[in-house]
């Protein structure tokens, strides 16, 4: 018998169906010589400090360097600490039983860094030594699974991938646990959370927010001239900007008196605009955030669902290319799209046998190729799934199209000695832009003045009448606050923000996090209440800004350091760097940031001593999120955030000493309506609302 371990039950069922393992058991399927079982994501994790006998946050315990790291079954955070997760323990026991009855294992967890780690941690925790092979596939279609089983790869071929995954896991533990405990101790037990990728990402958001807040807007003026020639209306604009209105008005009047301009220079260029490459996960998340307003996590979950339903290939990819051997499948994918709306019209612009082959590049395919649809026609999709599927399908059709050819015209004219510019462009060949019929993309264009309008034929020396002049009053704009799409770009291109040119060159294409983890980093910052979403914008909370201000000059917030680690992890995967050397470097770094954070002086919030209203015996513990009695027998607890508003110290004091807060404004009900009310403490020590009597 052979054991097959998938990452999720849904994937296990697909594989079992194909292999003829139809007999359902508790936690696995069997038949035809196979037992097919599954993990439930990360069943095994690195142990917490208490697993090493370190309880509480104590300065003397830091830094904590486990040797070796302990693996433990997945745990859930409870009020009294961490407890084993019962479903995880049950499934782990099932996997152990299945493996014990089999001679070898086929690894069918997701084909990537985390999927490899999920299996290897289970394998090592169960102290298994049975041989294993790897199923490495990029989609869950029947053909892909069958081909994968025909080409099973030796398990040790992925040792580099596992070492990189293990190094990432241990590095995150070392930095996250030690930095969090150090800052919490420095903050007098007010719990802060820091992390290897999380904190530099928070730094990016806070830096941009503060740049925006501190930006001083300045007025400036430009002169715009209106012209008409050969029945075409167009404008010219002064590149010169005036800080004061009066001199600009005087020049405007002088130009009006002149009434004509002379063409000084005409430049006409033909520009080829390359078709876009396929989506990788980050690019898909950015596009869906811009166009659909979806969060990075929503896009990942939707893409994962489409993958598990066999409609798209593996979504957690960092590549926008396909290998040569996949190119032969592309015509069939286009034919399948040609059978359904809304793609039929788009495909009329493609020529079979003359597809653009730009997306084919074996050297630029990482673990998985760029996102593709599969040969399975989608059905029963949610609205969001449909939108994401169509984005991937249209991007495939665009990538197979040829270049869009534009004629870009730049004209320079003069009135007296003042220069004005006219810019315009026209499309000579729509190419890939014909697929969706979107001929301009000013949202992403570097040239905001470019217009897709034909200009009249003009040559040097021509005279142009000025039919009208306008003095445009403009204001300089602050840096844009990050949308999720902008933040993903900043994370992806973090190396480019480094000021030292040599260092920037070394890691210019390395970001922080990976396509597979960036969404979870953003969600972590949201769950920690370090940032909030406001429409499409990500804004730091007071708490997030407080943490940033504490660590902004410390190594823990260093974007460059985190980007360099991504290079190191990639080198470990390729066998070019020893994992032990990397972890030694991380430990040295951890010791440094731990000392940095422990030495911080953090002013404490002026917290009063308040007795527990229930037992009247103990002073309450007042934290950022909760207020609770330290006596476990009493167990009185109050959550500080009520209907979206966090109670401040003043209102907490009023509630616990006079049984009633001041009027709390702008609370939000479950249906989203805002309301004002007093919060009162009832006789059973629970809270309720008291509304203003409007009569």
Short mmCIF file of C-alpha atoms in Angstrom, two decimals, residues 159-550:
data_model
loop_
_atom_site.label_atom_id
_atom_site.label_comp_id
_atom_site.label_asym_id
_atom_site.label_seq_id
_atom_site.Cartn_x
_atom_site.Cartn_y
_atom_site.Cartn_z
CA UNK A 159 15.43 19.13 0.15
CA UNK A 160 16.56 22.65 -0.82
CA UNK A 161 12.96 23.84 -0.90
CA UNK A 162 12.39 22.32 2.54
CA UNK A 163 15.56 23.85 3.98
CA UNK A 164 14.46 27.30 2.72
CA UNK A 165 10.98 26.82 4.18
CA UNK A 166 12.42 25.63 7.50
CA UNK A 167 14.87 28.55 7.58
CA UNK A 168 12.03 31.01 6.94
CA UNK A 169 9.91 29.41 9.67
CA UNK A 170 12.70 29.45 12.28
CA UNK A 171 13.84 32.98 11.35
CA UNK A 172 10.29 34.29 11.77
CA UNK A 173 10.05 32.55 15.16
CA UNK A 174 13.38 33.92 16.40
CA UNK A 175 12.68 37.50 15.36
CA UNK A 176 8.96 37.53 16.14
CA UNK A 177 9.05 35.89 19.58
CA UNK A 178 12.12 37.74 20.88
CA UNK A 179 11.20 41.17 19.49
CA UNK A 180 7.60 40.89 20.72
CA UNK A 181 8.69 39.85 24.22
CA UNK A 182 11.45 42.50 24.38
CA UNK A 183 9.17 45.38 23.41
CA UNK A 184 6.43 44.09 25.71
CA UNK A 185 8.88 44.01 28.65
CA UNK A 186 10.11 47.52 27.76
CA UNK A 187 6.48 48.62 27.56
CA UNK A 188 5.72 47.32 31.07
CA UNK A 189 3.72 44.33 29.82
CA UNK A 190 1.58 46.27 27.34
CA UNK A 191 1.70 43.62 24.61
CA UNK A 192 3.18 44.59 21.24
CA UNK A 193 3.62 42.31 18.27
CA UNK A 194 6.65 42.59 15.99
CA UNK A 195 7.79 40.41 13.11
CA UNK A 196 10.48 39.89 10.47
CA UNK A 197 8.21 40.98 7.58
CA UNK A 198 5.30 42.45 9.51
CA UNK A 199 7.24 45.33 11.08
CA UNK A 200 9.02 46.58 7.91
CA UNK A 201 5.62 46.46 6.17
CA UNK A 202 4.07 48.52 8.95
CA UNK A 203 7.01 50.93 8.56
CA UNK A 204 6.21 51.37 4.84
CA UNK A 205 2.57 52.25 5.65
CA UNK A 206 3.44 54.62 8.49
CA UNK A 207 6.20 56.40 6.53
CA UNK A 208 3.84 57.08 3.64
CA UNK A 209 1.05 58.20 6.01
CA UNK A 210 3.36 60.66 7.81
CA UNK A 211 4.73 62.00 4.50
CA UNK A 212 1.13 62.60 3.45
CA UNK A 213 0.18 64.23 6.77
CA UNK A 214 3.24 66.47 6.93
CA UNK A 215 3.09 67.55 3.29
CA UNK A 216 2.66 71.28 2.80
CA UNK A 217 0.53 72.03 -0.24
CA UNK A 218 1.71 74.86 -2.43
CA UNK A 219 -0.21 76.74 -5.07
CA UNK A 220 1.23 77.23 -8.52
CA UNK A 221 -0.05 78.58 -11.83
CA UNK A 222 0.23 77.46 -15.45
CA UNK A 223 -1.03 79.08 -18.61
CA UNK A 224 -3.08 77.04 -21.06
CA UNK A 225 -3.72 78.16 -24.65
CA UNK A 226 -6.59 76.95 -26.86
CA UNK A 227 -6.08 76.47 -30.61
CA UNK A 228 -8.07 75.30 -33.60
CA UNK A 229 -6.67 74.06 -36.89
CA UNK A 230 -8.14 71.89 -39.65
CA UNK A 231 -11.36 71.57 -37.63
CA UNK A 232 -9.43 70.15 -34.68
CA UNK A 233 -9.47 71.77 -31.24
CA UNK A 234 -6.46 71.21 -29.00
CA UNK A 235 -4.63 72.86 -26.10
CA UNK A 236 -1.04 73.74 -25.30
CA UNK A 237 0.35 74.11 -21.79
CA UNK A 238 3.25 76.06 -20.35
CA UNK A 239 5.91 73.79 -18.78
CA UNK A 240 6.87 76.82 -16.69
CA UNK A 241 5.06 77.12 -13.34
CA UNK A 242 4.58 80.39 -11.46
CA UNK A 243 4.32 80.52 -7.68
CA UNK A 244 2.56 83.92 -7.75
CA UNK A 245 -0.63 84.80 -9.62
CA UNK A 246 0.30 88.40 -10.54
CA UNK A 247 3.32 87.75 -12.83
CA UNK A 248 1.44 84.85 -14.46
CA UNK A 249 -1.55 87.15 -15.18
CA UNK A 250 0.73 89.78 -16.72
CA UNK A 251 2.28 87.19 -19.07
CA UNK A 252 -1.21 85.85 -19.89
CA UNK A 253 -2.34 89.36 -20.94
CA UNK A 254 0.79 89.81 -23.03
CA UNK A 255 0.07 86.51 -24.83
CA UNK A 256 -3.57 87.49 -25.41
CA UNK A 257 -2.41 90.71 -27.06
CA UNK A 258 -0.05 88.77 -29.32
CA UNK A 259 -2.84 86.37 -30.30
CA UNK A 260 -0.64 83.91 -32.19
CA UNK A 261 2.10 81.32 -31.59
CA UNK A 262 4.86 79.90 -33.77
CA UNK A 263 5.64 76.15 -34.01
CA UNK A 264 9.26 75.75 -32.92
CA UNK A 265 9.64 71.96 -33.04
CA UNK A 266 7.63 68.88 -34.04
CA UNK A 267 8.65 65.44 -32.80
CA UNK A 268 6.76 62.35 -34.00
CA UNK A 269 7.78 58.95 -32.60
CA UNK A 270 6.38 55.49 -33.17
CA UNK A 271 6.24 53.56 -29.90
CA UNK A 272 5.68 49.83 -29.51
CA UNK A 273 3.82 48.99 -26.31
CA UNK A 274 4.56 45.37 -25.39
CA UNK A 275 1.69 43.06 -24.50
CA UNK A 276 1.45 42.35 -20.77
CA UNK A 277 2.86 39.14 -19.34
CA UNK A 278 0.73 36.58 -17.50
CA UNK A 279 -0.36 37.29 -13.94
CA UNK A 280 1.68 36.12 -11.02
CA UNK A 281 -0.17 36.20 -7.69
CA UNK A 282 1.01 39.68 -6.64
CA UNK A 283 0.11 41.23 -10.00
CA UNK A 284 -3.34 39.59 -9.88
CA UNK A 285 -3.88 40.93 -6.35
CA UNK A 286 -2.84 44.44 -7.42
CA UNK A 287 -5.08 44.44 -10.49
CA UNK A 288 -8.09 43.05 -8.59
CA UNK A 289 -7.62 45.62 -5.84
CA UNK A 290 -7.53 48.47 -8.38
CA UNK A 291 -10.37 47.25 -10.57
CA UNK A 292 -12.61 45.33 -8.14
CA UNK A 293 -11.68 46.75 -4.74
CA UNK A 294 -10.81 43.27 -3.42
CA UNK A 295 -8.25 42.81 -0.66
CA UNK A 296 -5.10 40.78 -1.33
CA UNK A 297 -6.41 38.05 0.96
CA UNK A 298 -9.80 37.94 -0.80
CA UNK A 299 -8.03 37.55 -4.16
CA UNK A 300 -5.83 34.74 -2.81
CA UNK A 301 -8.79 32.88 -1.28
CA UNK A 302 -10.81 33.26 -4.50
CA UNK A 303 -7.91 32.09 -6.67
CA UNK A 304 -7.33 29.15 -4.34
CA UNK A 305 -11.00 28.19 -4.68
CA UNK A 306 -10.77 28.38 -8.50
CA UNK A 307 -7.64 26.21 -8.34
CA UNK A 308 -9.30 23.58 -6.16
CA UNK A 309 -12.28 23.55 -8.55
CA UNK A 310 -9.73 22.91 -11.35
CA UNK A 311 -10.52 26.10 -13.31
CA UNK A 312 -7.08 27.77 -12.99
CA UNK A 313 -3.49 26.69 -12.37
CA UNK A 314 -1.64 26.95 -9.05
CA UNK A 315 -2.17 30.54 -7.80
CA UNK A 316 0.74 31.05 -5.37
CA UNK A 317 3.19 31.68 -8.18
CA UNK A 318 5.89 34.33 -8.44
CA UNK A 319 6.40 33.91 -12.20
CA UNK A 320 4.74 35.60 -15.18
CA UNK A 321 6.14 33.14 -17.74
CA UNK A 322 5.54 29.59 -18.94
CA UNK A 323 8.10 26.95 -19.96
CA UNK A 324 8.45 25.79 -23.55
CA UNK A 325 6.64 22.49 -22.89
CA UNK A 326 3.45 24.30 -21.75
CA UNK A 327 3.32 26.42 -24.94
CA UNK A 328 1.77 23.51 -26.87
CA UNK A 329 -1.26 23.59 -24.51
CA UNK A 330 -2.02 27.27 -25.21
CA UNK A 331 -4.04 26.89 -28.48
CA UNK A 332 -6.40 24.47 -26.72
CA UNK A 333 -6.98 26.99 -23.90
CA UNK A 334 -7.86 29.67 -26.47
CA UNK A 335 -10.25 27.29 -28.27
CA UNK A 336 -12.03 26.58 -24.97
CA UNK A 337 -12.44 30.31 -24.31
CA UNK A 338 -13.76 30.73 -27.85
CA UNK A 339 -16.73 28.53 -26.95
CA UNK A 340 -18.00 30.91 -24.27
CA UNK A 341 -19.00 34.50 -23.86
CA UNK A 342 -17.61 37.07 -23.20
CA UNK A 343 -14.35 35.93 -24.87
CA UNK A 344 -15.55 35.23 -28.44
CA UNK A 345 -15.31 38.86 -29.57
CA UNK A 346 -11.87 39.27 -28.00
CA UNK A 347 -10.52 36.15 -29.72
CA UNK A 348 -11.43 37.52 -33.18
CA UNK A 349 -8.41 39.81 -32.74
CA UNK A 350 -6.05 36.83 -32.37
CA UNK A 351 -4.56 34.88 -35.26
CA UNK A 352 -4.12 31.16 -34.64
CA UNK A 353 -0.63 30.11 -35.64
CA UNK A 354 0.67 33.63 -35.02
CA UNK A 355 0.50 33.98 -31.24
CA UNK A 356 3.01 36.25 -29.48
CA UNK A 357 5.49 33.93 -27.71
CA UNK A 358 6.80 36.54 -25.27
CA UNK A 359 5.51 34.63 -22.22
CA UNK A 360 7.72 31.60 -22.97
CA UNK A 361 10.93 31.68 -20.93
CA UNK A 362 12.18 28.56 -19.14
CA UNK A 363 14.75 30.58 -17.17
CA UNK A 364 12.11 32.87 -15.63
CA UNK A 365 9.74 30.12 -14.45
CA UNK A 366 10.14 29.60 -10.70
CA UNK A 367 8.41 26.73 -8.80
CA UNK A 368 5.30 27.35 -10.89
CA UNK A 369 4.55 29.08 -14.17
CA UNK A 370 2.35 32.18 -14.63
CA UNK A 371 -1.38 31.93 -13.96
CA UNK A 372 -3.38 30.18 -16.66
CA UNK A 373 -6.91 28.92 -17.04
CA UNK A 374 -7.31 25.16 -17.45
CA UNK A 375 -9.18 23.07 -20.02
CA UNK A 376 -12.11 22.69 -17.61
CA UNK A 377 -14.96 25.09 -18.49
CA UNK A 378 -16.04 26.96 -15.34
CA UNK A 379 -19.50 26.51 -13.88
CA UNK A 380 -21.39 27.57 -10.74
CA UNK A 381 -19.00 30.42 -9.96
CA UNK A 382 -19.66 33.15 -7.42
CA UNK A 383 -19.60 36.71 -8.77
CA UNK A 384 -16.09 37.23 -7.35
CA UNK A 385 -14.81 33.93 -8.76
CA UNK A 386 -16.22 34.86 -12.16
CA UNK A 387 -14.47 38.24 -12.08
CA UNK A 388 -11.10 36.74 -11.12
CA UNK A 389 -11.41 33.95 -13.71
CA UNK A 390 -12.18 36.52 -16.42
CA UNK A 391 -9.19 38.65 -15.40
CA UNK A 392 -6.88 35.63 -15.77
CA UNK A 393 -8.47 34.60 -19.09
CA UNK A 394 -8.33 38.09 -20.61
CA UNK A 395 -4.72 38.48 -19.47
CA UNK A 396 -3.84 35.24 -21.31
CA UNK A 397 -5.45 36.57 -24.50
CA UNK A 398 -3.68 39.93 -24.12
CA UNK A 399 -0.32 38.22 -23.60
CA UNK A 400 -0.77 36.22 -26.84
CA UNK A 401 -1.52 39.38 -28.81
CA UNK A 402 1.11 41.49 -30.50
CA UNK A 403 2.37 44.95 -29.59
CA UNK A 404 0.15 48.01 -29.59
CA UNK A 405 1.76 50.56 -31.92
CA UNK A 406 1.24 54.24 -31.10
CA UNK A 407 2.32 57.40 -32.80
CA UNK A 408 3.25 59.91 -30.11
CA UNK A 409 3.50 63.56 -31.12
CA UNK A 410 5.20 66.31 -29.10
CA UNK A 411 5.01 69.87 -30.39
CA UNK A 412 6.79 72.86 -28.95
CA UNK A 413 5.42 76.34 -29.69
CA UNK A 414 6.48 79.83 -28.64
CA UNK A 415 4.73 83.09 -27.91
CA UNK A 416 7.33 85.81 -27.44
CA UNK A 417 10.00 83.85 -25.58
CA UNK A 418 7.54 81.72 -23.60
CA UNK A 419 7.38 78.01 -24.44
CA UNK A 420 4.23 75.88 -24.61
CA UNK A 421 3.84 72.17 -25.27
CA UNK A 422 1.25 70.10 -27.09
CA UNK A 423 1.17 66.34 -26.54
CA UNK A 424 -0.97 63.73 -28.19
CA UNK A 425 -0.97 60.25 -29.56
CA UNK A 426 -2.93 58.05 -31.89
CA UNK A 427 -3.01 54.29 -32.17
CA UNK A 428 -1.74 52.88 -35.45
CA UNK A 429 -2.29 49.24 -34.49
CA UNK A 430 -4.34 48.30 -31.43
CA UNK A 431 -2.56 44.97 -30.92
CA UNK A 432 -3.17 43.59 -27.41
CA UNK A 433 -5.32 46.60 -26.46
CA UNK A 434 -8.02 45.34 -28.86
CA UNK A 435 -8.71 42.36 -26.58
CA UNK A 436 -10.68 44.44 -24.06
CA UNK A 437 -10.98 47.56 -26.21
CA UNK A 438 -9.23 49.71 -23.59
CA UNK A 439 -7.04 51.99 -25.66
CA UNK A 440 -5.66 54.13 -22.85
CA UNK A 441 -4.51 53.35 -19.35
CA UNK A 442 -3.87 56.78 -17.87
CA UNK A 443 -4.35 55.40 -14.37
CA UNK A 444 -1.02 53.61 -14.69
CA UNK A 445 0.61 55.87 -17.23
CA UNK A 446 3.67 57.87 -16.34
CA UNK A 447 2.50 60.58 -18.74
CA UNK A 448 -0.74 62.00 -17.41
CA UNK A 449 -0.90 64.58 -20.22
CA UNK A 450 -0.92 61.96 -22.96
CA UNK A 451 -4.22 61.96 -24.82
CA UNK A 452 -5.33 59.50 -27.44
CA UNK A 453 -6.30 62.23 -29.89
CA UNK A 454 -5.02 62.94 -33.33
CA UNK A 455 -3.41 66.35 -33.72
CA UNK A 456 -3.54 68.28 -36.99
CA UNK A 457 -0.54 68.16 -39.32
CA UNK A 458 1.92 70.76 -38.05
CA UNK A 459 5.46 71.64 -39.09
CA UNK A 460 8.19 73.93 -37.83
CA UNK A 461 7.44 77.59 -38.62
CA UNK A 462 3.65 77.19 -38.77
CA UNK A 463 1.61 79.93 -37.19
CA UNK A 464 -1.15 79.00 -34.72
CA UNK A 465 -3.93 81.34 -33.65
CA UNK A 466 -4.69 81.56 -29.94
CA UNK A 467 -8.45 81.46 -29.53
CA UNK A 468 -8.41 81.56 -25.73
CA UNK A 469 -6.04 81.69 -22.75
CA UNK A 470 -6.66 80.24 -19.29
CA UNK A 471 -4.73 80.71 -16.09
CA UNK A 472 -4.84 77.34 -14.32
CA UNK A 473 -4.54 77.43 -10.54
CA UNK A 474 -3.08 74.16 -9.29
CA UNK A 475 -1.88 72.71 -6.00
CA UNK A 476 1.05 70.37 -5.39
CA UNK A 477 -0.18 66.98 -4.21
CA UNK A 478 1.15 64.92 -1.29
CA UNK A 479 2.35 61.34 -1.82
CA UNK A 480 -0.70 59.10 -2.24
CA UNK A 481 -1.71 57.01 0.75
CA UNK A 482 -1.27 53.31 0.09
CA UNK A 483 -4.05 51.26 -1.38
CA UNK A 484 -3.51 47.52 -1.01
CA UNK A 485 -2.35 47.44 -4.64
CA UNK A 486 0.22 50.20 -3.94
CA UNK A 487 1.42 48.44 -0.78
CA UNK A 488 1.87 45.14 -2.63
CA UNK A 489 3.99 47.04 -5.20
CA UNK A 490 6.02 48.63 -2.41
CA UNK A 491 6.57 45.23 -0.77
CA UNK A 492 7.44 43.64 -4.11
CA UNK A 493 9.93 46.42 -4.97
CA UNK A 494 11.21 47.17 -1.47
CA UNK A 495 14.81 46.95 -2.63
CA UNK A 496 14.33 49.93 -4.93
CA UNK A 497 13.59 52.26 -2.00
CA UNK A 498 17.13 51.89 -0.65
CA UNK A 499 19.15 55.08 -1.02
CA UNK A 500 22.60 53.50 -1.41
CA UNK A 501 22.83 52.87 -5.17
CA UNK A 502 25.19 49.88 -4.92
CA UNK A 503 23.01 48.17 -2.32
CA UNK A 504 19.89 49.03 -4.32
CA UNK A 505 21.37 47.43 -7.43
CA UNK A 506 22.13 44.25 -5.49
CA UNK A 507 18.53 43.68 -4.36
CA UNK A 508 16.51 45.85 -6.74
CA UNK A 509 14.24 42.98 -7.76
CA UNK A 510 13.83 41.48 -4.31
CA UNK A 511 10.86 42.40 -2.18
CA UNK A 512 9.78 41.68 1.37
CA UNK A 513 7.65 38.60 1.86
CA UNK A 514 6.69 36.36 -1.07
CA UNK A 515 3.65 36.35 -3.36
CA UNK A 516 2.20 33.59 -1.17
CA UNK A 517 2.67 35.44 2.16
CA UNK A 518 2.07 39.14 1.45
CA UNK A 519 -1.71 38.92 1.85
CA UNK A 520 -1.36 37.25 5.27
CA UNK A 521 1.09 39.96 6.40
CA UNK A 522 -1.47 42.68 5.59
CA UNK A 523 -4.20 40.68 7.37
CA UNK A 524 -1.92 40.29 10.41
CA UNK A 525 -1.43 44.06 10.64
CA UNK A 526 -5.21 44.51 10.43
CA UNK A 527 -5.87 41.88 13.11
CA UNK A 528 -3.29 43.50 15.40
CA UNK A 529 -5.17 46.80 15.04
CA UNK A 530 -1.99 48.39 13.65
CA UNK A 531 -3.76 49.48 10.45
CA UNK A 532 -7.34 49.86 9.23
CA UNK A 533 -8.97 49.84 5.81
CA UNK A 534 -10.74 53.06 4.94
CA UNK A 535 -12.42 52.55 1.60
CA UNK A 536 -9.49 51.28 -0.51
CA UNK A 537 -6.85 53.06 1.60
CA UNK A 538 -4.68 51.48 4.33
CA UNK A 539 -4.17 53.84 7.27
CA UNK A 540 -2.14 53.23 10.44
CA UNK A 541 -4.02 53.40 13.74
CA UNK A 542 -2.70 55.34 16.73
CA UNK A 543 -1.42 52.02 18.03
CA UNK A 544 0.34 51.27 14.72
CA UNK A 545 1.96 54.72 14.68
CA UNK A 546 3.00 54.27 18.30
CA UNK A 547 4.74 50.98 17.50
CA UNK A 548 6.35 52.51 14.40
CA UNK A 549 7.66 55.49 16.37
CA UNK A 550 9.17 53.12 18.92
#
